[in-house]
Amino acid sequence: MAIIKVQKGTKDILPSEMPIWHFMEETANKIFTKYGAKEIRTPIFEATELFARGVGDTTDIVNKEMYTFEKSDRSLTLRPENTAGVVRSFIENGMHRLSAPVKLWYKGPMFRYERPQAGRQRQFHQVGIEVFGIKQATADAEVILMAVDYLHELGLNDLTVELNTLGCPKCREEFKTKLKDVIRPYLPQLCEDCQTRFDKNPLRLLDCKSPECQEVYAKPEIQAVIQGDFICEECSEHFEELKNYLDTLGIKYERNRLLVRGLDYYNRTVFEIKSNNLGSQNAVCGGGRYDSLVKNLGGEDTPAIGFAMGMERLASLIGERAEEKLTAYIVSNNTAEAVKLTQELRSKGIACEFDLTNKKFVKQLEKASKTAKFAVILGEDEIANGEVTVKNLDSGEQKTVKRDELKLD
Ligand code: HAM
């Protein structure tokens, strides 16, 4: 019979990889908790409209990449990202009444129907942060600091923080008009996607990787608009403040004026953290400010900023982590006593197993040395004397102790 295989763009995370995933998850909890963030878990599917209105209906994510299905006349979508879902929950649960800043972190699977390649999957996992209620640049700096701190704690240091500002809707409109004016004469030379973006979302033109478009955007009159400072005084002050805070915190960054991000909700600060050790899919983190999203989705006017990181990309940078071993393996040919001792140890929180098939003593010892840190030997003498023999499987050291004095460290 034909074997059913895992779907294209999806992967099993196998037990041997779990130490890395536990490390990423436990470190997220540890680091984000240190900054006062609380974990939130939102559903994996939401109303399609949430993403159309939240992420934006001119984006590739909403136009091409969503897993959408109908159930009971409702259009539902597997979440392609989690900012929209967290904002929905923030509004629905009246979290604007909590004292600001409200800092929420999350982890979990996301779904995008993209062309799979190294570092790009159709089901992937993100760990992220959303901070609500602070319009000052201190929040932008703290969010970037949280990302950098988390990455450092994972042992990832060969990374570059790229920073840009998209201004506010007012200054951005002027920029878009100027950009369109200089690009218009070259419109027929642009790729199909850029021809659509030109009207719908001209900022995304800057993000295009196709060589023919790159050539057009490198023209001096177009570069002059891109490199020119288009942002208004208030947005400019915000950006300057952020850069000063980052300098104070010792966080190095590079200005990338072409960084516009692929989601529509951003204003002012946007950033990405890129690895120097990944291929073309080198962004491990993407984020930015989205001051209008809460209001646009029906909530109180609440400024916000956040980021998300791709956990598969982090995992491939972290590399190997040793598999977690059992603390103890009970070696005994008296199954009834072995069961009792195993349960005694488990009730004390010690991870242990015994041989379910009552194999020969030597075979049990072999299994113990492969899977556990200690072999706890329960032979007939030990049983008769209320004792156990403990063998440290690293050092080979062995001693016999009273059963209730057993210590495994
Ligand atoms: P994003 O840039 O679309 O932003 O995704 C964030 C990160 O998720 C990327 O930098 C990448 O590491 C990872 N990622 C995205 N797509 C894939 C994929 N197909 N396969 C593997 N990894 C992927 C967002 O999702 C925003 N919600 C971030 C945010 C939070 N902005 C503000 N708050």
XYZ file of N, CA, C and O in Angstrom, residues 127-298:
688
model
N 7.990 32.600 17.499
C 7.913 33.069 18.879
C 7.909 34.593 18.744
O 8.647 35.145 17.930
N 7.015 35.258 19.478
C 6.895 36.703 19.261
C 6.431 37.452 20.481
O 6.042 36.862 21.502
N 6.464 38.775 20.337
C 6.103 39.699 21.422
C 5.212 40.793 20.847
O 5.464 41.272 19.734
N 4.191 41.206 21.584
C 3.432 42.401 21.214
C 3.320 43.268 22.471
O 2.937 42.763 23.535
N 3.684 44.548 22.344
C 3.635 45.465 23.487
C 2.634 46.579 23.164
O 2.776 47.275 22.154
N 1.624 46.728 24.020
C 0.537 47.673 23.755
C 0.582 48.866 24.710
O 0.915 48.711 25.887
N 0.213 50.028 24.191
C -0.099 51.168 25.052
C 0.976 52.221 25.189
O 0.760 53.195 25.919
N 2.119 52.076 24.534
C 3.184 53.084 24.700
C 3.557 53.657 23.328
O 3.970 52.908 22.430
N 3.414 54.987 23.203
C 3.755 55.565 21.899
C 5.218 56.035 21.838
O 5.787 56.181 20.767
N 5.833 56.217 23.004
C 7.213 56.721 23.043
C 8.204 55.689 22.494
O 7.970 54.485 22.597
N 9.328 56.227 22.000
C 10.352 55.368 21.394
C 11.032 54.429 22.402
O 11.723 53.490 22.007
N 10.814 54.685 23.707
C 11.354 53.765 24.718
C 10.820 52.346 24.477
O 11.535 51.369 24.667
N 9.533 52.251 24.068
C 8.939 50.927 23.833
C 9.599 50.261 22.630
O 9.882 49.059 22.656
N 9.884 51.048 21.591
C 10.544 50.483 20.403
C 11.897 49.903 20.807
O 12.273 48.799 20.404
N 12.621 50.704 21.635
C 13.964 50.272 22.051
C 13.861 49.019 22.912
O 14.642 48.074 22.753
N 12.876 48.996 23.815
C 12.768 47.828 24.706
C 12.418 46.562 23.919
O 12.932 45.474 24.204
N 11.546 46.707 22.916
C 11.164 45.545 22.110
C 12.380 45.017 21.339
O 12.624 43.799 21.287
N 13.163 45.905 20.783
C 14.370 45.462 20.055
C 15.357 44.818 21.037
O 15.972 43.787 20.755
N 15.451 45.420 22.239
C 16.338 44.856 23.270
C 15.903 43.438 23.647
O 16.736 42.536 23.799
N 14.592 43.226 23.782
C 14.086 41.886 24.133
C 14.482 40.874 23.071
O 14.868 39.744 23.392
N 14.386 41.289 21.800
C 14.738 40.378 20.700
C 16.223 40.030 20.775
O 16.609 38.859 20.712
N 17.052 41.049 20.966
C 18.504 40.838 20.976
C 18.907 40.000 22.191
O 19.717 39.075 22.093
N 18.300 40.301 23.341
C 18.597 39.580 24.571
C 18.259 38.091 24.389
O 19.045 37.201 24.741
N 17.088 37.827 23.812
C 16.651 36.438 23.589
C 17.636 35.722 22.666
O 18.074 34.607 22.950
N 18.011 36.389 21.581
C 18.933 35.759 20.626
C 20.291 35.483 21.271
O 20.888 34.430 21.060
N 20.771 36.422 22.091
C 22.056 36.216 22.783
C 21.968 35.027 23.722
O 22.868 34.211 23.805
N 20.836 34.945 24.438
C 20.655 33.832 25.388
C 20.647 32.483 24.663
O 21.038 31.470 25.206
N 20.208 32.493 23.383
C 20.247 31.259 22.595
C 21.657 30.991 22.057
O 21.889 29.994 21.384
N 22.557 31.939 22.317
C 23.944 31.774 21.853
C 24.139 32.274 20.429
O 25.132 31.936 19.784
N 23.193 33.091 19.930
C 23.293 33.582 18.552
C 23.774 35.039 18.566
O 23.071 35.928 19.042
N 24.967 35.244 18.062
C 25.547 36.587 18.125
C 25.918 37.152 16.765
O 26.050 38.353 16.613
N 26.057 36.279 15.762
C 26.499 36.765 14.453
C 25.288 37.250 13.654
O 24.877 36.652 12.670
N 24.710 38.351 14.133
C 23.445 38.826 13.595
C 23.512 40.325 13.350
O 24.289 41.025 13.999
N 22.699 40.819 12.413
C 22.671 42.255 12.134
C 21.245 42.782 12.329
O 20.293 42.212 11.797
N 21.125 43.860 13.099
C 19.824 44.499 13.270
C 19.683 45.564 12.183
O 20.518 46.464 12.085
N 18.670 45.434 11.337
C 18.405 46.447 10.311
C 17.195 47.256 10.740
O 16.186 46.708 11.179
N 17.325 48.569 10.569
C 16.317 49.470 11.125
C 15.868 50.456 10.058
O 16.675 50.921 9.248
N 14.581 50.783 10.072
C 14.087 51.829 9.167
C 12.867 52.476 9.800
O 12.319 51.968 10.780
N 12.469 53.616 9.235
C 11.211 54.208 9.662
C 10.339 54.402 8.424
O 10.845 54.803 7.362
N 9.059 54.079 8.572
C 8.143 54.246 7.443
C 7.332 55.532 7.584
O 6.435 55.794 6.792
N 7.612 56.319 8.635
C 6.857 57.536 8.853
C 5.417 57.246 9.237
O 5.061 56.109 9.573
N 4.597 58.276 9.202
C 3.178 58.107 9.554
C 2.364 58.151 8.253
O 2.906 58.483 7.194
N 1.065 57.862 8.312
C 0.302 57.851 7.059
C 0.451 59.161 6.277
O 0.513 59.156 5.052
N 0.581 60.296 7.010
C 0.645 61.588 6.308
C 1.953 61.714 5.515
O 1.940 61.942 4.308
N 3.083 61.554 6.185
C 4.342 61.739 5.449
C 4.577 60.623 4.438
O 5.185 60.824 3.400
N 4.035 59.438 4.765
C 4.230 58.323 3.842
C 3.488 58.554 2.519
O 3.965 58.176 1.462
N 2.312 59.206 2.617
C 1.552 59.485 1.379
C 2.381 60.346 0.437
O 2.436 60.118 -0.764
N 3.039 61.388 1.013
C 3.860 62.278 0.174
C 4.999 61.487 -0.469
O 5.317 61.666 -1.637
N 5.600 60.608 0.324
C 6.710 59.793 -0.182
C 6.229 58.887 -1.318
O 6.864 58.792 -2.369
N 5.066 58.269 -1.102
C 4.527 57.360 -2.126
C 4.284 58.124 -3.432
O 4.593 57.607 -4.506
N 3.742 59.327 -3.317
C 3.457 60.126 -4.519
C 4.763 60.431 -5.258
O 4.861 60.252 -6.471
N 5.790 60.861 -4.484
C 7.080 61.194 -5.116
C 7.684 59.953 -5.775
O 8.211 60.015 -6.892
N 7.604 58.831 -5.052
C 8.180 57.582 -5.566
C 7.483 57.176 -6.863
O 8.137 56.807 -7.855
N 6.169 57.264 -6.871
C 5.419 56.878 -8.074
C 5.764 57.798 -9.245
O 5.900 57.344 -10.380
N 5.929 59.094 -8.925
C 6.257 60.041 -10.003
C 7.560 59.672 -10.699
O 7.649 59.724 -11.926
N 8.596 59.285 -9.905
C 9.885 58.985 -10.549
C 9.904 57.601 -11.196
O 10.673 57.352 -12.126
N 9.057 56.707 -10.690
C 9.073 55.335 -11.243
C 8.158 55.200 -12.467
O 8.417 54.385 -13.360
N 7.130 56.054 -12.536
C 6.109 55.924 -13.591
C 6.693 55.746 -15.001
O 6.264 54.850 -15.736
N 7.705 56.544 -15.392
C 8.223 56.391 -16.763
C 8.778 54.986 -17.055
O 8.874 54.589 -18.209
N 9.154 54.251 -15.989
C 9.756 52.919 -16.202
C 8.751 51.783 -16.012
O 9.125 50.609 -16.033
N 7.505 52.131 -15.785
C 6.486 51.135 -15.453
C 6.480 49.899 -16.366
O 6.456 48.767 -15.879
N 6.559 50.076 -17.702
C 6.514 48.888 -18.573
C 7.687 47.934 -18.358
O 7.608 46.760 -18.698
N 8.808 48.452 -17.777
C 9.979 47.573 -17.576
C 9.901 46.747 -16.288
O 10.736 45.879 -16.049
N 8.921 47.034 -15.452
C 8.867 46.353 -14.148
C 8.207 44.971 -14.247
O 7.444 44.721 -15.188
N 8.511 44.114 -13.271
C 7.906 42.766 -13.258
C 6.400 42.886 -12.999
O 5.917 43.935 -12.556
N 5.716 41.780 -13.249
C 4.248 41.789 -13.131
C 3.791 42.204 -11.730
O 2.888 43.023 -11.569
N 4.480 41.629 -10.707
C 4.117 41.946 -9.320
C 4.246 43.434 -9.046
O 3.383 44.048 -8.423
N 5.357 44.029 -9.518
C 5.582 45.454 -9.246
C 4.565 46.326 -9.982
O 4.176 47.387 -9.504
N 4.121 45.865 -11.160
C 3.105 46.637 -11.888
C 1.822 46.715 -11.059
O 1.158 47.745 -11.036
N 1.510 45.618 -10.358
C 0.314 45.630 -9.494
C 0.583 46.466 -8.245
O -0.262 47.258 -7.815
N 1.801 46.283 -7.678
C 2.132 47.018 -6.445
C 2.138 48.528 -6.676
O 1.860 49.296 -5.762
N 2.503 48.941 -7.897
C 2.648 50.368 -8.203
C 1.400 51.140 -7.759
O 1.509 52.190 -7.130
N 0.233 50.619 -8.036
C -0.994 51.309 -7.624
C -1.429 50.916 -6.225
O -1.816 51.752 -5.430
N -1.313 49.608 -5.946
C -1.901 49.120 -4.689
C -1.049 49.406 -3.468
O -1.571 49.733 -2.399
N 0.269 49.250 -3.600
C 1.135 49.333 -2.424
C 2.554 49.718 -2.862
O 3.467 48.883 -2.796
N 2.746 50.986 -3.324
C 4.027 51.350 -3.944
C 5.250 51.153 -3.049
O 6.338 50.926 -3.571
N 5.078 51.204 -1.711
C 6.255 51.003 -0.844
C 6.868 49.626 -1.055
O 8.079 49.446 -0.956
N 6.020 48.645 -1.344
C 6.506 47.269 -1.534
C 7.377 47.127 -2.778
O 8.079 46.128 -2.939
N 7.343 48.152 -3.672
C 8.218 48.115 -4.849
C 9.675 47.973 -4.396
O 10.466 47.268 -5.007
N 10.003 48.645 -3.286
C 11.392 48.698 -2.825
C 11.908 47.323 -2.396
O 13.102 47.094 -2.336
N 10.982 46.443 -2.106
C 11.295 45.118 -1.591
C 11.549 44.095 -2.691
O 11.962 42.982 -2.405
N 11.296 44.471 -3.956
C 11.318 43.493 -5.048
C 12.746 43.004 -5.321
O 13.694 43.768 -5.346
N 12.867 41.656 -5.486
C 14.204 41.078 -5.663
C 14.523 40.852 -7.145
O 15.618 40.448 -7.478
N 13.548 41.096 -8.062
C 13.813 40.740 -9.462
C 14.849 41.688 -10.084
O 14.802 42.910 -9.863
N 15.812 41.143 -10.853
C 16.923 41.952 -11.364
C 16.469 43.130 -12.236
O 17.022 44.228 -12.130
N 15.405 42.906 -13.063
C 14.992 44.016 -13.936
C 14.460 45.202 -13.108
O 14.731 46.357 -13.424
N 13.773 44.892 -12.011
C 13.247 45.976 -11.168
C 14.398 46.632 -10.384
O 14.452 47.852 -10.260
N 15.305 45.793 -9.884
C 16.464 46.322 -9.144
C 17.214 47.341 -9.996
O 17.650 48.373 -9.497
N 17.351 47.010 -11.268
C 18.071 47.901 -12.181
C 17.363 49.262 -12.293
O 17.980 50.316 -12.221
N 16.039 49.199 -12.403
C 15.264 50.447 -12.494
C 15.417 51.249 -11.197
O 15.711 52.451 -11.222
N 15.272 50.552 -10.036
C 15.281 51.290 -8.766
C 16.672 51.829 -8.408
O 16.799 52.671 -7.523
N 17.696 51.354 -9.137
C 19.053 51.866 -8.876
C 19.300 53.188 -9.608
O 20.327 53.846 -9.387
N 18.377 53.607 -10.474
C 18.588 54.848 -11.242
C 18.713 56.030 -10.285
O 18.008 56.098 -9.269
N 19.603 56.983 -10.625
C 19.899 58.077 -9.690
C 18.669 58.878 -9.240
O 18.533 59.170 -8.053
N 17.745 59.167 -10.165
C 16.591 59.999 -9.751
C 15.673 59.228 -8.778
O 15.049 59.817 -7.896
N 15.660 57.873 -8.928
C 14.816 57.072 -8.019
C 15.530 56.932 -6.674
O 14.925 57.091 -5.612
N 16.861 56.692 -6.725
C 17.642 56.593 -5.493
C 17.556 57.896 -4.688
O 17.501 57.876 -3.460
N 17.529 59.034 -5.411
C 17.471 60.329 -4.715
C 16.201 60.397 -3.867
O 16.228 60.875 -2.725
N 15.093 59.869 -4.387
C 13.842 59.883 -3.608
C 13.945 58.889 -2.447
O 13.605 59.206 -1.303
N 14.471 57.688 -2.750
C 14.560 56.659 -1.701
C 15.469 57.130 -0.553
O 15.150 56.975 0.627
N 16.597 57.699 -0.914
C 17.578 58.089 0.115
C 17.222 59.401 0.803
O 17.749 59.716 1.863
N 16.324 60.182 0.175
C 15.963 61.486 0.742
C 15.154 61.298 2.012
O 14.468 60.298 2.183
N 15.262 62.243 2.944
C 14.501 62.087 4.179
C 13.103 62.621 3.988
O 12.886 63.819 3.920
N 12.148 61.714 3.898
C 10.781 62.137 3.590
C 9.938 62.313 4.834
O 8.864 62.863 4.797
N 10.425 61.838 5.971
C 9.530 61.766 7.124
C 9.356 63.126 7.807
O 10.254 63.968 7.794
N 8.199 63.315 8.417
C 7.867 64.594 9.044
C 8.646 64.770 10.358
O 9.298 63.839 10.823
N 8.519 65.978 10.934
C 9.337 66.292 12.105
C 9.072 65.342 13.283
O 10.007 64.842 13.912
N 7.802 65.076 13.527
C 7.452 64.211 14.681
C 7.999 62.788 14.504
O 8.557 62.209 15.433
N 7.834 62.272 13.288
C 8.327 60.903 13.023
C 9.845 60.883 13.103
O 10.451 59.916 13.577
N 10.450 61.959 12.621
C 11.899 62.055 12.634
C 12.421 62.091 14.080
O 13.399 61.416 14.422
N 11.730 62.855 14.932
C 12.129 62.922 16.357
C 12.033 61.541 17.010
O 12.911 61.122 17.762
N 10.945 60.843 16.697
C 10.738 59.494 17.255
C 11.899 58.579 16.864
O 12.452 57.856 17.694
N 12.276 58.664 15.596
C 13.350 57.803 15.082
C 14.686 58.163 15.733
O 15.466 57.284 16.114
N 14.936 59.484 15.888
C 16.188 59.923 16.522
C 16.253 59.428 17.963
O 17.286 58.944 18.430
N 15.118 59.558 18.676
C 15.079 59.093 20.070
C 15.396 57.604 20.145
O 16.176 57.157 20.986
N 14.762 56.853 19.237
C 14.994 55.400 19.248
C 16.476 55.105 19.043
O 17.072 54.303 19.772
N 17.077 55.780 18.064
C 18.500 55.513 17.782
C 19.360 55.859 19.004
O 20.303 55.143 19.332
N 18.997 56.965 19.701
C 19.750 57.329 20.906
C 19.639 56.257 21.989
O 20.622 55.897 22.624
N 18.405 55.740 22.182
C 18.224 54.687 23.190
C 19.046 53.457 22.820
O 19.672 52.836 23.669
N 19.012 53.096 21.540
C 19.759 51.895 21.115
C 21.253 52.105 21.357
O 21.947 51.192 21.809
N 21.727 53.333 21.071
C 23.151 53.628 21.327
C 23.452 53.476 22.816
O 24.450 52.882 23.211
N 22.551 54.022 23.648
C 22.756 53.922 25.100
C 22.811 52.467 25.540
O 23.582 52.095 26.427
N 21.953 51.637 24.928
C 21.899 50.219 25.314
C 23.025 49.407 24.673
O 23.158 48.214 24.942
N 23.794 50.050 23.811
C 24.900 49.354 23.144
C 24.418 48.379 22.076
O 25.111 47.411 21.759
N 23.216 48.622 21.519
C 22.718 47.739 20.456
C 23.118 48.324 19.100
O 22.734 49.439 18.751
N 23.891 47.559 18.365
C 24.355 48.024 17.055
C 23.266 47.770 16.025
O 22.564 46.750 16.087
N 23.111 48.700 15.065
C 22.099 48.527 14.023
C 22.604 49.161 12.741
O 23.548 49.966 12.754
N 21.959 48.780 11.642
C 22.267 49.414 10.364
C 20.980 50.002 9.817
O 19.935 49.355 9.872
N 21.050 51.198 9.256
C 19.861 51.780 8.627
C 19.693 51.124 7.256
O 20.623 51.093 6.457
N 18.511 50.593 6.989
C 18.228 50.046 5.656
C 16.969 50.733 5.124
O 15.849 50.398 5.521
N 17.185 51.690 4.234
C 16.052 52.483 3.742
C 15.117 51.687 2.839
O 14.039 52.151 2.495
N 15.565 50.502 2.427
C 14.700 49.674 1.569
C 13.830 48.720 2.381
O 13.010 48.004 1.837
N 14.040 48.727 3.700
C 13.274 47.803 4.541
C 11.857 48.349 4.737
O 11.660 49.372 5.394
N 10.876 47.676 4.096
C 9.489 48.166 4.215
C 8.570 47.139 4.873
O 7.483 47.450 5.297
N 9.014 45.844 4.939
C 8.250 44.758 5.543
C 7.020 44.426 4.693
O 6.489 45.258 3.990
N 6.602 43.163 4.777
C 5.554 42.674 3.875
C 4.140 42.737 4.427
O 3.253 42.108 3.880
N 3.942 43.459 5.532
C 2.598 43.521 6.111
C 2.184 44.993 6.155
O 3.028 45.863 6.350
N 0.874 45.223 5.996
C 0.411 46.609 5.820
C 0.278 47.425 7.092
O 0.095 48.627 7.035
N 0.329 46.768 8.267
C -0.071 47.516 9.460
C 1.004 48.431 10.034
O 0.767 49.147 10.994
N 2.201 48.439 9.478
C 3.286 49.165 10.136
C 3.267 50.674 9.906
O 2.841 51.154 8.869
N 3.751 51.402 10.897
C 4.061 52.820 10.738
C 5.325 53.087 11.546
O 5.694 52.285 12.413
N 5.982 54.155 11.279
C 7.251 54.505 11.952
C 8.238 53.328 11.962
O 8.564 52.797 10.922
N 8.651 52.881 13.158
C 9.750 51.911 13.257
C 9.451 50.554 12.616
O 8.419 49.940 12.919
N 10.351 50.103 11.737
C 10.337 48.689 11.322
C 11.764 48.157 11.478
O 12.722 48.922 11.362
N 11.880 46.866 11.779
C 13.224 46.296 11.912
C 13.223 44.827 11.544
O 12.186 44.162 11.571
N 14.394 44.363 11.165
C 14.599 42.932 10.944
C 15.941 42.566 11.533
O 16.849 43.402 11.577
N 16.055 41.326 12.003
C 17.360 40.856 12.464
C 17.754 39.726 11.536
O 16.986 38.781 11.337
N 18.920 39.892 10.910
C 19.338 38.927 9.893
C 20.569 38.166 10.357
O 21.421 38.723 11.042
N 20.615 36.902 9.931
C 21.766 36.087 10.284
C 22.769 36.141 9.151
O 22.397 36.171 7.981
N 24.037 36.132 9.511
C 25.071 36.087 8.482
C 25.389 34.643 8.103
O 26.265 34.398 7.300
N 24.655 33.684 8.695
C 24.946 32.267 8.433
C 23.773 31.492 7.831
O 23.720 30.281 7.903
N 22.796 32.204 7.261
C 21.690 31.517 6.587
C 21.735 31.910 5.117
O 22.358 32.897 4.751
N 21.038 31.156 4.272
C 21.022 31.472 2.840
C 20.136 32.668 2.541
O 20.177 33.668 3.255
N 19.318 32.547 1.491
C 18.530 33.709 1.074
C 17.433 34.042 2.094
O 17.045 35.193 2.246
N 16.949 33.022 2.810
C 15.916 33.293 3.840
C 16.644 33.590 5.148
O 16.681 32.762 6.050
N 17.246 34.782 5.227
C 18.164 35.031 6.344
C 17.567 35.869 7.486
O 18.253 36.162 8.443
N 16.283 36.258 7.364
C 15.680 37.052 8.451
C 15.214 36.107 9.552
O 14.376 35.242 9.320
N 15.796 36.263 10.744
C 15.327 35.428 11.848
C 14.227 36.148 12.635
O 13.462 35.536 13.359
N 14.164 37.478 12.457
C 13.196 38.253 13.245
C 12.689 39.417 12.409
O 13.467 40.051 11.682
N 11.385 39.689 12.489
C 10.837 40.864 11.807
C 9.832 41.528 12.717
O 9.094 40.839 13.432
N 9.832 42.850 12.725
C 8.871 43.514 13.598
C 8.718 44.979 13.282
O 9.311 45.494 12.333
N 7.920 45.632 14.110
C 7.733 47.062 13.920
C 6.537 47.575 14.695
O 5.850 46.835 15.397
N 6.333 48.891 14.530
C 5.256 49.595 15.239
C 3.994 49.530 14.404
O 4.049 49.594 13.170
N 2.855 49.373 15.065
C 1.582 49.350 14.326
C 0.524 50.096 15.143
O -0.364 49.516 15.729
N 0.625 51.442 15.138
C -0.178 52.268 16.029
C -1.658 52.344 15.656
O -2.470 52.771 16.472
N -2.025 51.966 14.421
C -3.450 52.107 14.024
C -4.205 50.790 14.047
O -5.419 50.789 13.869
N -3.493 49.675 14.229
C -4.155 48.377 14.032
C -5.276 48.112 15.045
O -6.354 47.638 14.684
N -5.025 48.446 16.319
C -6.044 48.157 17.343
C -7.331 48.921 16.988
O -8.428 48.360 16.984
N -7.156 50.196 16.612
C -8.329 51.005 16.252
C -8.985 50.471 14.973
O -10.207 50.333 14.894
N -8.167 50.115 13.994
C -8.722 49.606 12.726
C -9.503 48.309 12.895
O -10.370 47.995 12.094
N -9.157 47.575 13.955
C -9.893 46.315 14.184
C -11.012 46.514 15.209
O -11.564 45.549 15.741
N -11.333 47.773 15.497
C -12.515 48.066 16.309
C -12.233 48.341 17.778
O -13.169 48.474 18.563
